[in-house]
mmCIF file of C-alpha atoms in Angstrom:
data_model
loop_
_atom_site.group_PDB
_atom_site.id
_atom_site.type_symbol
_atom_site.label_atom_id
_atom_site.label_comp_id
_atom_site.label_asym_id
_atom_site.label_seq_id
_atom_site.Cartn_x
_atom_site.Cartn_y
_atom_site.Cartn_z
ATOM 1 C CA MET A 1 -7.164 -21.371 16.887
ATOM 2 C CA PHE A 2 -8.663 -23.976 14.628
ATOM 3 C CA THR A 3 -7.798 -27.658 14.026
ATOM 4 C CA LEU A 4 -9.345 -29.827 11.360
ATOM 5 C CA GLN A 5 -8.876 -33.554 11.525
ATOM 6 C CA ASP A 6 -9.814 -35.591 8.465
ATOM 7 C CA VAL A 7 -12.715 -33.237 7.628
ATOM 8 C CA THR A 8 -14.772 -34.336 4.688
ATOM 9 C CA VAL A 9 -17.913 -32.384 3.356
ATOM 10 C CA HIS A 10 -20.233 -33.653 0.561
ATOM 11 C CA PHE A 11 -23.623 -32.636 -0.271
ATOM 12 C CA ASP A 12 -25.786 -34.764 -2.547
ATOM 13 C CA ASP A 13 -23.297 -37.315 -3.739
ATOM 14 C CA PRO A 14 -20.857 -38.822 -1.115
ATOM 15 C CA SER A 15 -18.477 -40.023 -3.998
ATOM 16 C CA ARG A 16 -17.971 -36.370 -5.018
ATOM 17 C CA PRO A 17 -16.789 -34.611 -1.944
ATOM 18 C CA VAL A 18 -16.241 -30.744 -1.701
ATOM 19 C CA LEU A 19 -13.567 -31.323 0.905
ATOM 20 C CA SER A 20 -11.942 -34.697 1.507
ATOM 21 C CA ASN A 21 -9.943 -35.719 4.616
ATOM 22 C CA VAL A 22 -8.677 -32.239 5.218
ATOM 23 C CA GLY A 23 -6.163 -31.763 8.154
ATOM 24 C CA LEU A 24 -5.354 -28.307 9.017
ATOM 25 C CA THR A 25 -4.017 -26.159 11.983
ATOM 26 C CA ILE A 26 -4.509 -22.332 12.099
ATOM 27 C CA ARG A 27 -2.755 -20.730 14.961
ATOM 28 C CA GLU A 28 -3.912 -17.587 16.854
ATOM 29 C CA GLY A 29 -2.856 -14.338 15.245
ATOM 30 C CA GLU A 30 -2.216 -15.733 11.792
ATOM 31 C CA PHE A 31 -3.436 -14.238 8.574
ATOM 32 C CA VAL A 32 -4.303 -17.149 6.413
ATOM 33 C CA SER A 33 -5.587 -16.947 2.818
ATOM 34 C CA LEU A 34 -7.382 -19.822 0.788
ATOM 35 C CA VAL A 35 -6.849 -19.506 -2.925
ATOM 36 C CA GLY A 36 -7.862 -21.901 -5.893
ATOM 37 C CA PRO A 37 -10.123 -22.161 -8.632
ATOM 38 C CA SER A 38 -13.879 -21.617 -8.529
ATOM 39 C CA GLY A 39 -15.662 -24.680 -7.136
ATOM 40 C CA CYS A 40 -12.639 -25.993 -5.198
ATOM 41 C CA GLY A 41 -14.289 -25.718 -1.845
ATOM 42 C CA LYS A 42 -12.941 -22.489 -0.473
ATOM 43 C CA SER A 43 -16.230 -20.972 0.778
ATOM 44 C CA THR A 44 -17.169 -24.369 2.084
ATOM 45 C CA MET A 45 -14.034 -24.420 3.962
ATOM 46 C CA LEU A 46 -14.836 -20.886 5.472
ATOM 47 C CA ARG A 47 -18.304 -21.929 6.339
ATOM 48 C CA VAL A 48 -16.978 -25.014 8.238
ATOM 49 C CA LEU A 49 -14.525 -22.819 10.190
ATOM 50 C CA ALA A 50 -17.373 -20.455 11.009
ATOM 51 C CA GLY A 51 -19.597 -23.251 12.205
ATOM 52 C CA LEU A 52 -22.239 -22.510 9.478
ATOM 53 C CA GLN A 53 -21.484 -25.854 7.834
ATOM 54 C CA ASN A 54 -21.164 -29.248 9.617
ATOM 55 C CA PRO A 55 -18.561 -31.583 8.112
ATOM 56 C CA SER A 56 -19.956 -34.991 6.827
ATOM 57 C CA ALA A 57 -17.014 -36.660 8.545
ATOM 58 C CA GLY A 58 -14.034 -35.599 10.784
ATOM 59 C CA LYS A 59 -13.741 -33.101 13.505
ATOM 60 C CA VAL A 60 -13.361 -29.266 13.940
ATOM 61 C CA GLY A 61 -11.845 -28.145 16.955
ATOM 62 C CA ARG A 62 -10.838 -24.816 18.596
ATOM 63 C CA GLY A 63 -7.830 -24.124 21.038
ATOM 64 C CA GLN A 64 -10.227 -22.043 23.181
ATOM 65 C CA PRO A 65 -13.968 -23.083 22.988
ATOM 66 C CA LEU A 66 -16.311 -20.549 22.153
ATOM 67 C CA ASN A 67 -18.804 -21.610 24.829
ATOM 68 C CA GLY A 68 -21.995 -20.521 22.976
ATOM 69 C CA GLN A 69 -20.523 -17.017 22.201
ATOM 70 C CA GLN A 70 -19.774 -17.967 18.517
ATOM 71 C CA PHE A 71 -21.318 -14.783 17.000
ATOM 72 C CA ALA A 72 -19.406 -12.536 19.452
ATOM 73 C CA GLU A 73 -16.123 -14.340 18.750
ATOM 74 C CA ILE A 74 -16.335 -14.490 14.975
ATOM 75 C CA GLY A 75 -16.698 -11.563 12.467
ATOM 76 C CA PHE A 76 -17.796 -12.625 8.968
ATOM 77 C CA VAL A 77 -17.550 -10.476 5.785
ATOM 78 C CA PHE A 78 -19.403 -11.619 2.784
ATOM 79 C CA GLN A 79 -18.879 -11.087 -0.849
ATOM 80 C CA GLN A 80 -21.637 -8.408 -1.026
ATOM 81 C CA PRO A 81 -22.028 -5.792 1.834
ATOM 82 C CA ALA A 82 -25.581 -7.093 2.741
ATOM 83 C CA LEU A 83 -26.618 -3.764 4.582
ATOM 84 C CA LEU A 84 -30.183 -3.028 5.347
ATOM 85 C CA PRO A 85 -31.074 -0.334 2.868
ATOM 86 C CA TRP A 86 -33.540 1.508 5.220
ATOM 87 C CA ARG A 87 -30.947 1.880 7.931
ATOM 88 C CA THR A 88 -28.211 4.490 8.209
ATOM 89 C CA ALA A 89 -24.457 3.624 8.380
ATOM 90 C CA LEU A 90 -24.541 3.955 12.076
ATOM 91 C CA GLN A 91 -27.740 1.959 12.457
ATOM 92 C CA ASN A 92 -26.354 -0.832 10.142
ATOM 93 C CA LEU A 93 -23.211 -0.885 12.486
ATOM 94 C CA ARG A 94 -25.552 -1.331 15.487
ATOM 95 C CA LEU A 95 -27.313 -4.438 14.086
ATOM 96 C CA PRO A 96 -24.970 -7.069 15.452
ATOM 97 C CA LEU A 97 -25.116 -5.291 18.819
ATOM 98 C CA GLU A 98 -28.985 -5.501 18.781
ATOM 99 C CA LEU A 99 -29.077 -9.105 17.640
ATOM 100 C CA GLY A 100 -26.542 -9.913 20.440
ATOM 101 C CA ALA A 101 -28.660 -8.190 23.032
ATOM 102 C CA SER A 102 -31.608 -10.227 21.956
ATOM 103 C CA HIS A 103 -29.572 -13.389 22.811
ATOM 104 C CA GLY A 104 -28.346 -12.081 26.028
ATOM 105 C CA HIS A 105 -24.945 -10.897 25.100
ATOM 106 C CA ALA A 106 -24.211 -7.663 26.660
ATOM 107 C CA ALA A 107 -22.420 -5.175 24.393
ATOM 108 C CA ASP A 108 -23.262 -1.593 24.351
ATOM 109 C CA PRO A 109 -20.457 0.634 23.004
ATOM 110 C CA SER A 110 -21.167 4.318 22.955
ATOM 111 C CA GLU A 111 -21.921 6.324 19.798
ATOM 112 C CA SER A 112 -18.321 7.987 19.890
ATOM 113 C CA ASP A 113 -16.895 4.308 19.970
ATOM 114 C CA LEU A 114 -19.007 3.386 16.920
ATOM 115 C CA LEU A 115 -18.000 6.593 15.083
ATOM 116 C CA SER A 116 -14.387 5.737 16.034
ATOM 117 C CA LEU A 117 -14.813 2.428 14.329
ATOM 118 C CA LEU A 118 -16.089 4.134 11.126
ATOM 119 C CA THR A 119 -12.913 6.182 11.226
ATOM 120 C CA GLN A 120 -10.767 3.046 11.563
ATOM 121 C CA VAL A 121 -12.054 1.525 8.289
ATOM 122 C CA GLY A 122 -11.763 4.951 6.561
ATOM 123 C CA LEU A 123 -15.221 6.373 6.697
ATOM 124 C CA GLY A 124 -15.845 9.759 8.056
ATOM 125 C CA HIS A 125 -18.306 11.055 10.796
ATOM 126 C CA HIS A 126 -20.249 12.641 8.054
ATOM 127 C CA ASP A 127 -20.848 9.143 6.602
ATOM 128 C CA ALA A 128 -22.689 7.982 9.726
ATOM 129 C CA ASN A 129 -26.237 9.095 8.805
ATOM 130 C CA LYS A 130 -25.960 8.233 5.064
ATOM 131 C CA ARG A 131 -27.962 5.189 3.813
ATOM 132 C CA PRO A 132 -26.351 2.567 1.758
ATOM 133 C CA ALA A 133 -27.589 3.909 -1.575
ATOM 134 C CA GLU A 134 -25.786 7.179 -0.763
ATOM 135 C CA LEU A 135 -22.495 5.370 -0.148
ATOM 136 C CA SER A 136 -20.157 4.145 -3.066
ATOM 137 C CA GLY A 137 -19.475 0.302 -3.386
ATOM 138 C CA GLY A 138 -16.047 0.697 -1.543
ATOM 139 C CA MET A 139 -17.596 2.687 1.308
ATOM 140 C CA GLN A 140 -20.238 0.041 1.658
ATOM 141 C CA MET A 141 -17.449 -2.643 1.896
ATOM 142 C CA ARG A 142 -15.819 -0.594 4.483
ATOM 143 C CA LEU A 143 -18.956 -0.329 6.496
ATOM 144 C CA SER A 144 -19.527 -4.221 6.156
ATOM 145 C CA LEU A 145 -15.991 -4.628 7.615
ATOM 146 C CA ALA A 146 -16.682 -2.225 10.480
ATOM 147 C CA ARG A 147 -19.900 -4.215 11.174
ATOM 148 C CA ALA A 148 -18.016 -7.375 11.354
ATOM 149 C CA LEU A 149 -15.508 -5.851 13.922
ATOM 150 C CA VAL A 150 -18.115 -4.051 16.106
ATOM 151 C CA ARG A 151 -18.324 -6.891 18.765
ATOM 152 C CA ASN A 152 -14.561 -7.040 19.008
ATOM 153 C CA PRO A 153 -14.220 -10.585 17.482
ATOM 154 C CA ARG A 154 -11.016 -12.665 18.001
ATOM 155 C CA ILE A 155 -11.654 -14.245 14.474
ATOM 156 C CA LEU A 156 -12.322 -12.491 11.276
ATOM 157 C CA LEU A 157 -13.463 -14.526 8.280
ATOM 158 C CA LEU A 158 -13.882 -12.938 4.850
ATOM 159 C CA ASP A 159 -15.385 -14.489 1.698
ATOM 160 C CA GLU A 160 -13.888 -12.393 -1.417
ATOM 161 C CA PRO A 161 -14.911 -9.200 0.146
ATOM 162 C CA PHE A 162 -13.157 -7.054 -2.506
ATOM 163 C CA ALA A 163 -14.046 -8.844 -5.511
ATOM 164 C CA ALA A 164 -16.386 -6.231 -6.914
ATOM 165 C CA VAL A 165 -14.105 -3.100 -6.437
ATOM 166 C CA ASP A 166 -11.519 -1.661 -8.810
ATOM 167 C CA ASP A 167 -7.824 -2.271 -8.267
ATOM 168 C CA PHE A 168 -6.859 1.189 -6.793
ATOM 169 C CA LEU A 169 -9.659 0.809 -4.166
ATOM 170 C CA ARG A 170 -8.852 -2.806 -3.626
ATOM 171 C CA MET A 171 -5.390 -1.967 -2.662
ATOM 172 C CA LYS A 172 -6.573 0.600 -0.158
ATOM 173 C CA LEU A 173 -8.941 -1.872 1.467
ATOM 174 C CA GLN A 174 -6.253 -4.360 1.677
ATOM 175 C CA ASP A 175 -4.011 -1.913 3.509
ATOM 176 C CA LYS A 176 -6.773 -1.267 5.810
ATOM 177 C CA LEU A 177 -7.550 -4.924 6.373
ATOM 178 C CA ARG A 178 -3.939 -5.735 7.335
ATOM 179 C CA GLN A 179 -3.637 -2.872 9.598
ATOM 180 C CA LEU A 180 -6.756 -3.721 11.463
ATOM 181 C CA HIS A 181 -5.480 -7.390 11.640
ATOM 182 C CA ASP A 182 -2.162 -6.310 13.267
ATOM 183 C CA ALA A 183 -3.628 -3.606 15.575
ATOM 184 C CA ARG A 184 -6.440 -5.889 16.923
ATOM 185 C CA GLY A 185 -4.327 -9.003 17.081
ATOM 186 C CA LEU A 186 -7.009 -10.967 15.041
ATOM 187 C CA THR A 187 -6.858 -14.414 13.516
ATOM 188 C CA THR A 188 -7.937 -13.609 9.972
ATOM 189 C CA ILE A 189 -8.869 -16.110 7.144
ATOM 190 C CA LEU A 190 -9.583 -14.717 3.705
ATOM 191 C CA VAL A 191 -11.018 -16.451 0.708
ATOM 192 C CA THR A 192 -9.743 -14.805 -2.609
ATOM 193 C CA HIS A 193 -9.291 -15.579 -6.221
ATOM 194 C CA ASN A 194 -6.582 -12.895 -6.371
ATOM 195 C CA LEU A 195 -3.030 -14.112 -5.929
ATOM 196 C CA GLN A 196 -1.578 -10.767 -5.520
ATOM 197 C CA GLU A 197 -3.951 -10.100 -2.599
ATOM 198 C CA ALA A 198 -3.024 -13.363 -1.021
ATOM 199 C CA ALA A 199 0.680 -12.659 -1.461
ATOM 200 C CA PHE A 200 0.343 -9.181 -0.012
ATOM 201 C CA LEU A 201 -1.838 -9.910 2.985
ATOM 202 C CA SER A 202 -0.881 -13.300 4.251
ATOM 203 C CA ASP A 203 1.266 -15.085 6.635
ATOM 204 C CA ARG A 204 0.340 -18.248 5.159
ATOM 205 C CA VAL A 205 -1.654 -19.299 1.898
ATOM 206 C CA LEU A 206 -3.509 -22.563 1.439
ATOM 207 C CA VAL A 207 -3.783 -23.551 -2.169
ATOM 208 C CA MET A 208 -6.865 -25.730 -2.933
ATOM 209 C CA LYS A 209 -8.000 -27.813 -5.824
ATOM 210 C CA PRO A 210 -11.206 -29.628 -6.669
ATOM 211 C CA ALA A 211 -9.434 -32.848 -7.338
ATOM 212 C CA PRO A 212 -8.263 -33.966 -4.794
ATOM 213 C CA ALA A 213 -10.962 -32.038 -2.883
ATOM 214 C CA GLY A 214 -8.986 -30.087 -0.463
ATOM 215 C CA ILE A 215 -5.615 -28.396 0.327
ATOM 216 C CA THR A 216 -2.775 -29.235 -1.983
ATOM 217 C CA ALA A 217 -0.149 -26.784 -0.752
ATOM 218 C CA ASP A 218 0.474 -24.869 2.547
ATOM 219 C CA LEU A 219 2.901 -22.015 1.769
ATOM 220 C CA SER A 220 4.442 -19.802 4.533
ATOM 221 C CA VAL A 221 4.918 -15.999 3.409
ATOM 222 C CA HIS A 222 8.064 -14.184 4.364
ATOM 223 C CA ARG A 223 6.922 -10.703 5.655
ATOM 224 C CA PRO A 224 10.003 -8.464 6.164
ATOM 225 C CA ALA A 225 9.925 -5.665 8.491
ATOM 226 C CA LEU A 226 8.671 -3.129 5.890
ATOM 227 C CA SER A 227 5.661 -0.770 5.530
ATOM 228 C CA LEU A 228 2.804 -1.942 3.524
ATOM 229 C CA ASP A 229 3.903 0.396 0.714
ATOM 230 C CA GLU A 230 7.385 -0.737 0.819
ATOM 231 C CA LEU A 231 6.358 -4.385 0.845
ATOM 232 C CA ARG A 232 4.355 -4.162 -2.467
ATOM 233 C CA THR A 233 7.408 -2.740 -4.199
ATOM 234 C CA SER A 234 10.050 -5.096 -2.467
ATOM 235 C CA ARG A 235 11.621 -8.217 -4.271
ATOM 236 C CA HIS A 236 9.924 -10.368 -1.685
ATOM 237 C CA PHE A 237 6.427 -9.648 -3.180
ATOM 238 C CA PRO A 238 7.005 -11.088 -6.730
ATOM 239 C CA GLU A 239 9.127 -14.001 -5.105
ATOM 240 C CA THR A 240 5.988 -14.972 -3.186
ATOM 241 C CA LEU A 241 3.652 -14.537 -6.090
ATOM 242 C CA GLN A 242 5.807 -16.695 -8.301
ATOM 243 C CA LYS A 243 5.598 -19.484 -5.540
ATOM 244 C CA LEU A 244 1.932 -19.296 -5.336
ATOM 245 C CA THR A 245 1.347 -19.402 -9.049
ATOM 246 C CA ALA A 246 3.645 -22.496 -9.304
ATOM 247 C CA ALA A 247 1.755 -24.189 -6.491
ATOM 248 C CA LEU A 248 -1.576 -23.458 -8.107
ATOM 249 C CA PHE A 249 -0.610 -24.724 -11.522
ATOM 250 C CA GLN A 250 1.355 -27.726 -10.312
ATOM 251 C CA PRO A 251 -0.256 -30.819 -11.691
#
């Protein structure tokens, strides 16, 4: 789905790159997490993959060119829900469709389809006419996730979407995210500071450090044929977490 060849990104000072000579391949259907300390380039990497940040050097390729349909092919979930406060949940959900229509991209799901999408992320039909101020923080994040999926993207990019919610809600949102990834056949790339989140959700975890500026470990995650609840309590989960922790703190 993505191939990065010797990608370097720097801003003001070329001698201090945010990413340096990064090579990477992400296959279609994978769930990949980016972990590492603050300032190591995780969000920059995500923006490069999304086409929101051009590399200073190197190449970014895709197995199937987007052919001008970038915003239809990619769903992006930010750290904050970024909902329009004067719009209802259903109207916020329609926003990407309206923007796409203004650029000539035809997509007009029915209201029942939109309500079904709200249900898929764990919101009820009774939430459709609520404005963001009437929704809890977790409900707002669910709506933000639904909005990223409304145009049926092939690729879902998430920049620490669950950082501001409590642990119990975070686990419920993690379950929902992995279920949607599997059901829709998405290619999902998640930026997170939470190693447990990465160990639970991912097929692969990329460990990043600021020096050298880029990926220092690429770990495959064994996902046995268990339910999500069983996976959390299986022996595989702490084993994966231990490997991630060792890779992150390896000098």
